[in-house]
Tab-separated table of C-alpha atoms and ligand atoms in Angstrom:
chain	number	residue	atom	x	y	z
A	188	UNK	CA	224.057	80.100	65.278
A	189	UNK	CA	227.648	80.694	64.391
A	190	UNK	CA	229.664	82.916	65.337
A	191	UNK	CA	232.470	85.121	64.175
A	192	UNK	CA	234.633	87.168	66.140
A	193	UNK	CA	236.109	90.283	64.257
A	194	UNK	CA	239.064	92.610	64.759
A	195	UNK	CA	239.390	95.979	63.293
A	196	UNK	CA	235.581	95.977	63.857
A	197	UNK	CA	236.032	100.361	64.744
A	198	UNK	CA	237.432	100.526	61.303
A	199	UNK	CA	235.810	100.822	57.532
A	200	UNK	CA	235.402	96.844	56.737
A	201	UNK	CA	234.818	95.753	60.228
A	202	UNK	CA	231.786	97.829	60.582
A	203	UNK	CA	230.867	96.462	56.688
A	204	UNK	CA	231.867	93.152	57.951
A	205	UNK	CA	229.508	92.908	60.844
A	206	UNK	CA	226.887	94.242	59.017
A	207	UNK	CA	226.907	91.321	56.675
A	208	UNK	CA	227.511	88.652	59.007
A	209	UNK	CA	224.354	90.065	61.173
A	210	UNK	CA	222.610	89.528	57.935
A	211	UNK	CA	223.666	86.043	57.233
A	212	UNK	CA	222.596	84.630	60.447
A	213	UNK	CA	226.241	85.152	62.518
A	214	UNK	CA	226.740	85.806	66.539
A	215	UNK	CA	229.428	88.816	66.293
A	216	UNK	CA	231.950	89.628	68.742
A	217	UNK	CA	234.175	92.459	67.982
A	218	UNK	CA	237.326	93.381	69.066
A	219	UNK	CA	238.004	96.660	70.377
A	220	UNK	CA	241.092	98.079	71.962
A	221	UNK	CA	241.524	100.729	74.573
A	222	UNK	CA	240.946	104.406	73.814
A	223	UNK	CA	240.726	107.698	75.780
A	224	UNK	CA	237.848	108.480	73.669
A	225	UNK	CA	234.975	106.632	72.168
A	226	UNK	CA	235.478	105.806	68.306
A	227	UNK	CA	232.426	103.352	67.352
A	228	UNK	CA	230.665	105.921	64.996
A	229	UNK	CA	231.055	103.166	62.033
A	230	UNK	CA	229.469	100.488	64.016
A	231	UNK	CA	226.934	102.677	66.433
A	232	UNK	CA	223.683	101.586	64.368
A	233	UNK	CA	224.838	98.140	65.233
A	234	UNK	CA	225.570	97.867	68.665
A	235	UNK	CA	222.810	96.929	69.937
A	236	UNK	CA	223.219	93.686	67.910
A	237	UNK	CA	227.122	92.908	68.442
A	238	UNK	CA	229.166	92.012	71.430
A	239	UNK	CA	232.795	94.238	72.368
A	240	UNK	CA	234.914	92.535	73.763
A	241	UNK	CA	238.488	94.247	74.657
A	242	UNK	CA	242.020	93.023	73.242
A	243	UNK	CA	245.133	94.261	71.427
A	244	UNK	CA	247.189	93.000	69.042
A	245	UNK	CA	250.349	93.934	70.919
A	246	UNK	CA	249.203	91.823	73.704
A	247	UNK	CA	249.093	88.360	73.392
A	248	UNK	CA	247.616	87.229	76.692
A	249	UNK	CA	244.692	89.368	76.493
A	250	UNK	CA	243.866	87.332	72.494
A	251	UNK	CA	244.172	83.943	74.040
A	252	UNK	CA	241.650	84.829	77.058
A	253	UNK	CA	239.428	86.899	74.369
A	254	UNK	CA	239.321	83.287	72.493
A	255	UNK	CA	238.862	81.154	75.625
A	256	UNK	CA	235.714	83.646	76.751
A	257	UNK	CA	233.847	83.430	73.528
A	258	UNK	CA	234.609	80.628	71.535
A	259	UNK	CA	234.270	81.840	68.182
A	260	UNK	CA	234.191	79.278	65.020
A	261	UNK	CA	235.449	82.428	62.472
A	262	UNK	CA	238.206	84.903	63.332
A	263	UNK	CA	238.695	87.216	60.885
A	264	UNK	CA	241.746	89.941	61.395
A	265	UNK	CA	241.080	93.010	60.170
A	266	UNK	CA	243.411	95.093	62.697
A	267	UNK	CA	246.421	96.552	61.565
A	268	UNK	CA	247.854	99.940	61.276
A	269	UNK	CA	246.756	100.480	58.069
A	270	UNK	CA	247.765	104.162	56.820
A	271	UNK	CA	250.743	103.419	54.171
A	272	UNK	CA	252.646	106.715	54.783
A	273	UNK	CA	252.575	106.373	58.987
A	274	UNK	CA	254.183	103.396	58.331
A	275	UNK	CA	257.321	105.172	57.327
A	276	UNK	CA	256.931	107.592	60.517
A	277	UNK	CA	256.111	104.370	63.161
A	278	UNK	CA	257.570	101.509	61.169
A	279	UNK	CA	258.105	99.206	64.532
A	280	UNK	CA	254.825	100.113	65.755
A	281	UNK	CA	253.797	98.853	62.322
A	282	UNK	CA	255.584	95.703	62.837
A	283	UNK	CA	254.300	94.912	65.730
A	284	UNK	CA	250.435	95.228	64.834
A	285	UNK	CA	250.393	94.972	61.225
A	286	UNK	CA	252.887	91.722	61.118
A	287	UNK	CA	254.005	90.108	64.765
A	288	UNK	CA	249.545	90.964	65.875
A	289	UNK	CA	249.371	88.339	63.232
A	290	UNK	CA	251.377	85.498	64.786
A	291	UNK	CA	250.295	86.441	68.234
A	292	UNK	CA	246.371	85.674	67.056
A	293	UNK	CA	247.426	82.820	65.392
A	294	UNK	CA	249.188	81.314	67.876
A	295	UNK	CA	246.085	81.975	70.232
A	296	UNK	CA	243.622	80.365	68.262
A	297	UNK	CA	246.355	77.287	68.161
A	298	UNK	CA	246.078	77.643	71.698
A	299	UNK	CA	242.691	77.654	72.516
A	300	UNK	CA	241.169	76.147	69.637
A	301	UNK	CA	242.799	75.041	66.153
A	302	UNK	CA	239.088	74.247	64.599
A	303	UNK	CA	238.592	77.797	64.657
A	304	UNK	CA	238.651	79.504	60.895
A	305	UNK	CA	240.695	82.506	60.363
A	306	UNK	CA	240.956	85.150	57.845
A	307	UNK	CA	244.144	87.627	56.838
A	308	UNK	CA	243.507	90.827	55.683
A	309	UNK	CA	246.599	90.363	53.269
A	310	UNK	CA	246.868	93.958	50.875
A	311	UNK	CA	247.898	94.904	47.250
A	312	UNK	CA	250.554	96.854	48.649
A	313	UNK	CA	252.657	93.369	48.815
A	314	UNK	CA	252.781	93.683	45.231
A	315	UNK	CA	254.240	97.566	45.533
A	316	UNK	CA	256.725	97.503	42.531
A	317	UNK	CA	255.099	95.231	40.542
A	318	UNK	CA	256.661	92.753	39.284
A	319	UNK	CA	253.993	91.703	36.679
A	320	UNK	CA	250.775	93.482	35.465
A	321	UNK	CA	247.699	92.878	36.376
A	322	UNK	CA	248.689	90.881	39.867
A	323	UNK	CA	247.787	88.069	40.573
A	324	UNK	CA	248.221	84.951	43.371
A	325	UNK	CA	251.368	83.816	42.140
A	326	UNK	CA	252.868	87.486	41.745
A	327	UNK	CA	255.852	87.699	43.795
A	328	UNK	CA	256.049	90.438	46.380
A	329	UNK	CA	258.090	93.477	45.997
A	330	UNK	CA	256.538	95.858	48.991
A	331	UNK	CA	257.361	99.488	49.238
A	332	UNK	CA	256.713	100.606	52.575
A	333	UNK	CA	257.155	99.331	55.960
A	334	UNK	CA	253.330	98.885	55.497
A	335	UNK	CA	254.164	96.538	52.913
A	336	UNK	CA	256.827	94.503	54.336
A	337	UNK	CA	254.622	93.910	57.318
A	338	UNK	CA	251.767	92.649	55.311
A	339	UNK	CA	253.941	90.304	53.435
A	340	UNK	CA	255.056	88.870	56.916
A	341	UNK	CA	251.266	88.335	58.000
A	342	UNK	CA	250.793	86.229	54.397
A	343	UNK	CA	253.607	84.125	54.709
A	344	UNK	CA	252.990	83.567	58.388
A	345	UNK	CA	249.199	82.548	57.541
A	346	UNK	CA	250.717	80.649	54.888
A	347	UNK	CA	252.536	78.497	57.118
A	348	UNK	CA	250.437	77.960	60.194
A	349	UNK	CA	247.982	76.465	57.491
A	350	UNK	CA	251.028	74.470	56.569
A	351	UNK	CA	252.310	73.739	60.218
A	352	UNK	CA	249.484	73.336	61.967
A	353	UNK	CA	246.576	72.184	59.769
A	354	UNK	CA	244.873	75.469	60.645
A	355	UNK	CA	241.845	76.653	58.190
A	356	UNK	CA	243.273	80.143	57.794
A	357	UNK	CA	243.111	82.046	54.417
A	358	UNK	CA	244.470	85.333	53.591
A	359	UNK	CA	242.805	87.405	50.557
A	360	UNK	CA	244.965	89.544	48.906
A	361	UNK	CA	242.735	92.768	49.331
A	362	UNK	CA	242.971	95.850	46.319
A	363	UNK	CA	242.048	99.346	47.431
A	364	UNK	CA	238.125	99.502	48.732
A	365	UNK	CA	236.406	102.703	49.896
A	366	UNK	CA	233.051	103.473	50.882
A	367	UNK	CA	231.897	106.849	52.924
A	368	UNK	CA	233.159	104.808	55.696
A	369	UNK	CA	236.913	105.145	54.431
A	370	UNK	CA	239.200	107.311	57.058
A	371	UNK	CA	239.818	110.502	55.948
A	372	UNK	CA	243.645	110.197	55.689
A	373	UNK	CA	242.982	107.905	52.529
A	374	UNK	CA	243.081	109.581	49.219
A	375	UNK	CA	239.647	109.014	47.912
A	376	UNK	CA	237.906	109.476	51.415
A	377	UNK	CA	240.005	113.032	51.747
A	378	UNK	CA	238.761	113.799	48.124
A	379	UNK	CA	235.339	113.186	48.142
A	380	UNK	CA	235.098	115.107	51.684
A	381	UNK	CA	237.032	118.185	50.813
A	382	UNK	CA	234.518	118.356	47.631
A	383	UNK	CA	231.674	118.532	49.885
A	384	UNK	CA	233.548	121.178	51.631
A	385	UNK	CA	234.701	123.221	48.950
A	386	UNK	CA	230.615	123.033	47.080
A	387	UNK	CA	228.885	123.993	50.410
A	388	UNK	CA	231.908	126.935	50.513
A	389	UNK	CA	233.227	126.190	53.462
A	390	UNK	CA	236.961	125.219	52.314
A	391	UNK	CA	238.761	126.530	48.957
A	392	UNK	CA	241.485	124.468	48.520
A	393	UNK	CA	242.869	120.503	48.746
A	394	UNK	CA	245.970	119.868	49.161
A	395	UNK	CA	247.777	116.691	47.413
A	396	UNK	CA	250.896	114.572	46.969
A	397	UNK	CA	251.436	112.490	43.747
A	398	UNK	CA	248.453	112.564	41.312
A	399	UNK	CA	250.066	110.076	38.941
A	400	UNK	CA	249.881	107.273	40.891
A	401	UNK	CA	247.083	104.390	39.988
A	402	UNK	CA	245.038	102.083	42.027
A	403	UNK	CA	242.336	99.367	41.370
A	404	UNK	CA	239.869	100.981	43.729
A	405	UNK	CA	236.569	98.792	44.625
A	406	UNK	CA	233.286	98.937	47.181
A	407	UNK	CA	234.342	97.902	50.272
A	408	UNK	CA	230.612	96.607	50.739
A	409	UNK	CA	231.354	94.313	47.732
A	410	UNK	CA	234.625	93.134	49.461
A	411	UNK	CA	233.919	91.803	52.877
A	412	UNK	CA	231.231	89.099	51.266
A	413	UNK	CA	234.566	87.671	49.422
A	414	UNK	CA	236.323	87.874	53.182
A	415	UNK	CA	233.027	84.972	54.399
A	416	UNK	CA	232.892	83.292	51.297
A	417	UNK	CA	236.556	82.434	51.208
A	418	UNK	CA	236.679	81.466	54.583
A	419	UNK	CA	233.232	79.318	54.336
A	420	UNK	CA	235.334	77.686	51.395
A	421	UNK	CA	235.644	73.818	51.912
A	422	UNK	CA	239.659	74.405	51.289
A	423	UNK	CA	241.708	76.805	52.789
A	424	UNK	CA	242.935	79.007	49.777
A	425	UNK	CA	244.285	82.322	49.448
A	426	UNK	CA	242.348	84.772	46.622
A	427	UNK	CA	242.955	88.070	44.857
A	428	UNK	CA	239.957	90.494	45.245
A	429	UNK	CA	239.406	93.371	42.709
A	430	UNK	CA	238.405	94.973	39.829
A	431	UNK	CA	240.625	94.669	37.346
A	432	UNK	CA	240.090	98.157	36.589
A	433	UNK	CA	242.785	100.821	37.304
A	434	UNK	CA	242.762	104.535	37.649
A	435	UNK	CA	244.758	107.134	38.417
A	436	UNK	CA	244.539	109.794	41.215
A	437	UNK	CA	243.361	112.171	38.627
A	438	UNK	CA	240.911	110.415	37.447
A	439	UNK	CA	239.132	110.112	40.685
A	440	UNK	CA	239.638	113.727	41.328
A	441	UNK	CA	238.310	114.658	37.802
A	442	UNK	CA	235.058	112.513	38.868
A	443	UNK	CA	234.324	113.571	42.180
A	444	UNK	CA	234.886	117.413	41.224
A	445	UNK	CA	232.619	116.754	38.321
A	446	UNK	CA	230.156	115.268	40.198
A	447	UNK	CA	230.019	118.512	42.319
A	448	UNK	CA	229.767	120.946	39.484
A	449	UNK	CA	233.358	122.043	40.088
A	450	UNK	CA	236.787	121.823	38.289
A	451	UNK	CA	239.523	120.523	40.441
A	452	UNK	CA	242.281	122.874	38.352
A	453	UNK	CA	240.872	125.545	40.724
A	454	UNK	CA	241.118	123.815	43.440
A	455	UNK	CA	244.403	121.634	43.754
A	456	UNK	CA	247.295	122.181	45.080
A	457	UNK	CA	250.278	119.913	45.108
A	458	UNK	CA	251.840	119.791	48.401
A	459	UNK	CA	255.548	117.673	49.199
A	460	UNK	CA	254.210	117.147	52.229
A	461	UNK	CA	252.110	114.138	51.116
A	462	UNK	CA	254.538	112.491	48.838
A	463	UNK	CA	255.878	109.426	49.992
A	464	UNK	CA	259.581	108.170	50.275
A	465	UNK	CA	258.856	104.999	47.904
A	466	UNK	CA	256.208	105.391	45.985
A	467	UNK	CA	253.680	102.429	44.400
A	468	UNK	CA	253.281	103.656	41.041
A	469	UNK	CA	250.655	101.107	39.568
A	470	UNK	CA	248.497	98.598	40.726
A	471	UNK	CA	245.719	96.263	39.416
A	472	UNK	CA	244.647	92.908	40.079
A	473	UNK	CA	242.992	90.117	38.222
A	474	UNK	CA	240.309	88.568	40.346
A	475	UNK	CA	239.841	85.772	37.844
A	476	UNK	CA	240.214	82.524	40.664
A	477	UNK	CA	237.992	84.197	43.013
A	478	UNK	CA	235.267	84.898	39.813
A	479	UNK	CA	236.129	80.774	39.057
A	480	UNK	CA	236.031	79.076	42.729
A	481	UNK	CA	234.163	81.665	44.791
A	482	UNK	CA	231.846	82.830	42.177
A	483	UNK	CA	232.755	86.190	43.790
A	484	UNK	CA	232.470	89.793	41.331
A	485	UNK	CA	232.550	93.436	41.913
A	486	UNK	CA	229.198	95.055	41.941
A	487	UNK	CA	230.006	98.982	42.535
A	488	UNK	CA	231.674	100.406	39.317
A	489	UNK	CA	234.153	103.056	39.687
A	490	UNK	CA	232.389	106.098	38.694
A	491	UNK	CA	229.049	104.826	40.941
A	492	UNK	CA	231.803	104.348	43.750
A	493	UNK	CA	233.104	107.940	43.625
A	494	UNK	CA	229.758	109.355	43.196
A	495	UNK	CA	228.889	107.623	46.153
A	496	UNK	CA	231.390	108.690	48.384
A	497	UNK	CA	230.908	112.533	47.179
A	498	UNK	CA	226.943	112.498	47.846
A	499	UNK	CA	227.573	111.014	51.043
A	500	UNK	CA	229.725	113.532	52.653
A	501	UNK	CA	227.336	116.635	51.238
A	502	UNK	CA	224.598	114.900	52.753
A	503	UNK	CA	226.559	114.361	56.428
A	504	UNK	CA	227.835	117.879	56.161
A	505	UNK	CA	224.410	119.362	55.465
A	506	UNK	CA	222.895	117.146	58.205
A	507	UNK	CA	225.836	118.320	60.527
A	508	UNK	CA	226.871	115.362	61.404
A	509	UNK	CA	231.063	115.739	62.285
A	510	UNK	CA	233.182	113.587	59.700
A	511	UNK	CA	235.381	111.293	60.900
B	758	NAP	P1	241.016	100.809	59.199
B	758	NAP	O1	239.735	101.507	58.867
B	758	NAP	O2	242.249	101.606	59.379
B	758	NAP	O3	240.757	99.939	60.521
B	758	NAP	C1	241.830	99.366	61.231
B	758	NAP	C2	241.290	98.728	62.491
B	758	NAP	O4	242.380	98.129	63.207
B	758	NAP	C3	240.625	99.712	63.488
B	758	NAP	O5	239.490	99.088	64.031
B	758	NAP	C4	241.706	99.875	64.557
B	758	NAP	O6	241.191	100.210	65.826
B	758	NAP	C5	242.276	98.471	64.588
B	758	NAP	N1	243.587	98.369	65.224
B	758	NAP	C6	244.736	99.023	64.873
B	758	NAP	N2	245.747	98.635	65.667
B	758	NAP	C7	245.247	97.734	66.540
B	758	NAP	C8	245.793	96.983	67.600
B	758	NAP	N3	247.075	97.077	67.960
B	758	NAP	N4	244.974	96.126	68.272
B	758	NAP	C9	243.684	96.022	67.950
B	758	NAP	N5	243.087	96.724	66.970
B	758	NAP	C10	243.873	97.571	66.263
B	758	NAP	O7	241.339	99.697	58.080
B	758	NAP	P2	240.383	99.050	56.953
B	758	NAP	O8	240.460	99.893	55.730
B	758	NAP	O9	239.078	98.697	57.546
B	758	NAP	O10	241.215	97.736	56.607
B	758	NAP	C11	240.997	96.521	57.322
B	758	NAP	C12	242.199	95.619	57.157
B	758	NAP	O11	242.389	95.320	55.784
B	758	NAP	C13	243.518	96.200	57.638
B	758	NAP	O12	244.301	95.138	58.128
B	758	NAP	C14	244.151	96.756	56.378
B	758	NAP	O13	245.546	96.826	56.524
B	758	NAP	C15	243.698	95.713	55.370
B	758	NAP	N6	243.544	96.142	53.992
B	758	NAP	C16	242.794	97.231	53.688
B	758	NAP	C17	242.577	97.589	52.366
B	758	NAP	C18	241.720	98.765	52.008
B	758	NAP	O14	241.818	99.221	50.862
B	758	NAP	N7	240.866	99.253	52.895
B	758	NAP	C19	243.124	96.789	51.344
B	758	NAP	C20	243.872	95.657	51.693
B	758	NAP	C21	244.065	95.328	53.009
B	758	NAP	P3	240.977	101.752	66.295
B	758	NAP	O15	239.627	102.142	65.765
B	758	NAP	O16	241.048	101.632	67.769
B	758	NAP	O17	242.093	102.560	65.685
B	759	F7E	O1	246.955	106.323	48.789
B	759	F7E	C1	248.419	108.885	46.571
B	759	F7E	C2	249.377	108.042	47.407
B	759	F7E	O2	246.638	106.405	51.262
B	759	F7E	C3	246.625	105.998	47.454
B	759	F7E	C4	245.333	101.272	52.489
B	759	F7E	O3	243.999	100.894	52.731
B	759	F7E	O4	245.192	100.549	50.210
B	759	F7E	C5	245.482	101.662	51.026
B	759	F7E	O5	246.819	102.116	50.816
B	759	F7E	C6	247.548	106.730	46.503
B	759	F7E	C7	249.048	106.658	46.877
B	759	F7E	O6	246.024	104.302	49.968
B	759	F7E	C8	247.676	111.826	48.554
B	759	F7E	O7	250.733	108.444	47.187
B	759	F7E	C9	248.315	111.398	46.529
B	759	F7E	O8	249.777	106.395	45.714
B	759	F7E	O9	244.599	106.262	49.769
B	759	F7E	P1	246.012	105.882	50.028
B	759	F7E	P2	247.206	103.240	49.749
B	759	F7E	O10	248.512	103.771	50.132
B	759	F7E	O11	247.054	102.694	48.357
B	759	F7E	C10	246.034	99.399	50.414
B	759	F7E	C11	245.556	98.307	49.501
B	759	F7E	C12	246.140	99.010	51.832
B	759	F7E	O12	246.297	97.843	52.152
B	759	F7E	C13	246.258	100.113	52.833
B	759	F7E	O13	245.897	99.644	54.135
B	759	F7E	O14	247.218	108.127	46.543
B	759	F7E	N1	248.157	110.208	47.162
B	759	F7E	N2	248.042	112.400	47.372
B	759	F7E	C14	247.747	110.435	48.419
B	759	F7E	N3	247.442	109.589	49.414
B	759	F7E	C15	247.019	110.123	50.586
B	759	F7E	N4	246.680	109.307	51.596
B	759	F7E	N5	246.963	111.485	50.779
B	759	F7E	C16	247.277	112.380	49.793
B	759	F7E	O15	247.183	113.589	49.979
């Protein structure tokens, strides 16, 4: 049986990620760091079935014995501190996790075991002032956030402990993907669950920064399958995942408000607050190399994504179950 060993498993595409490795056959071992209070509500219906094993990316030592214990053949990093506008409030923190977390699991699996495959979890946001519409592989990088900048340093870095070392390790160059499992800092994920709150009347307004701004949003459900398939490619090569669709704020507000019955004119407000410093205005990829070599496509459209996302948090919030 092989096995994969995950990081980020606590978050949105770990939990989607273990899920489908479960289902393909896989051993999973997740990495979970320290915390005062328990946060495995995304992966609690799988527990049973996985093994937690603890680790940080800020600490090196503790990734090299993780590896030595369990001997993984995949490693797939989804860690990071992945909320765009902290970045600008904890940018070294950011650093740290998002880009040097990179090199220190790299350098562990060089360590312990250079056979081992490895995926990135490489972002659109590396793109941030785009250079060229839609993105693509050989887009160059123009990041707009300390977010950014840090992701671009986990690429290259993947990039060149392939190219130092030999190593199997891909990075896929990730779009926006949300599911009912998205944190509720994100735009969609705050959306969709202040529209549940605002049709069952218990909140009347939602409070936004720049509407304007346009993203090529996908499933994340759809997007972890192109995470195993590229790294269960026979060559180590670094994809685009998306769409190829883009929308704008609006537009996903417009849909999920409709979808409730309700108007989101009444219910908006714009709020500096949640404007950001640099700002990326426009993003959409073109996922044509991963449709050619992977064989990999989108299944979730937009409009079944948002609809998704807003039935899902009525339902929790009528069954009383606490979002998070
Ligand atoms: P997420 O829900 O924010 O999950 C992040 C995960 O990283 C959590 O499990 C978190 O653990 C863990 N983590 C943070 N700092 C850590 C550290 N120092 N050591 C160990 N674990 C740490 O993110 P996601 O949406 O699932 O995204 C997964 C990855 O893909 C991230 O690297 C993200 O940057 C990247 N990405 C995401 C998208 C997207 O649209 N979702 C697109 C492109 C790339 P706790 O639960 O303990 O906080
Ligand atoms: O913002 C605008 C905001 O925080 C999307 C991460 O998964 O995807 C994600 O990064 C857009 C931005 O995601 C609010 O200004 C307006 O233009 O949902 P977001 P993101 O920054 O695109 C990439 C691919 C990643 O890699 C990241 O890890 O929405 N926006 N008003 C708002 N955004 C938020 N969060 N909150 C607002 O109130």
């Amino acid at each position: 049986m092989p096995k994969a060993l995950i990081t980020g498993i606590t978050g949105q595409d770990g939990s989607y990620l273990a899920e489908f490795l479960l289902a393909q056959g896989y051993e999973v071992v997740g990495m979970v760091r320290r915390s005062s209070t328990i946060n495995f509500h995304r992966i609690e219906h799988i527990q049973e079935r996985i093994t937690l094993t603890p680790g940080d990316l800020l600490d090196q030592v503790s990734l090299i014995h993780m590896l030595e214990e369990h001997r993984p053949d995949e490693v797939y990093n989804l860690a990071a501190q992945s909320f765009v506008q902290t970045s600008w409030a904890q940018p070294v923190f950011t650093g740290e996790a998002t880009a040097l977390g990179v090199t220190r699991l790299l350098d562990a699996i060089r360590i312990v075991d250079p056979q081992i495959r490895f995926y990135q979890a490489s972002s659109s946001e590396m793109f941030g002032k785009v250079v060229e519409t839609p993105q693509r592989e050989t887009t160059p990088f123009y990041p707009r956030s300390p977010y950014g900048v840090a992701k671009v340093y986990g690429h290259w870095i993947t990039v060149n402990y392939r190219e130092s070392y030999g190593l199997h390790a891909v990075s896929g160059i990730l779009f926006n993907h949300e599911s009912p499992r998205r944190g509720l800092e994100f735009v969609t994920r705050k959306i969709t669950h202040q529209v549940a709150r605002i049709k069952l009347g218990l909140s009347r307004e939602l409070r936004l920064g720049n509407l304007d701004a346009r993203r090529d949003w996908g499933f994340a459900g759809d997007y972890v399958k192109a995470m195993w398939t590229m790294v269960n490619h026979d060559r180590p090569v670094d994809y685009v995942i998306a769409t190829g669709e883009t929308h704008s704020v609006e537009e996903f507000l417009n849909l999920a408000f409709n979808h409730a019955g309700l108007d989101w004119r009444d219910y908006v407000v714009q709020d500096p607050r949640f404007m950001r410093p640099a700002e990326v205005d426009l993003l959409v990829g073109d996922a044509t190399k991963a449709g050619r070599e992977l064989g990999w496509e989108p299944q979730v459209t937009f409009a079944g994504l948002v609809q998704m996302m807003v039935d899902a948090d009525v339902k929790m919030l009528q069954d009383g179950v606490t979002p998070v």
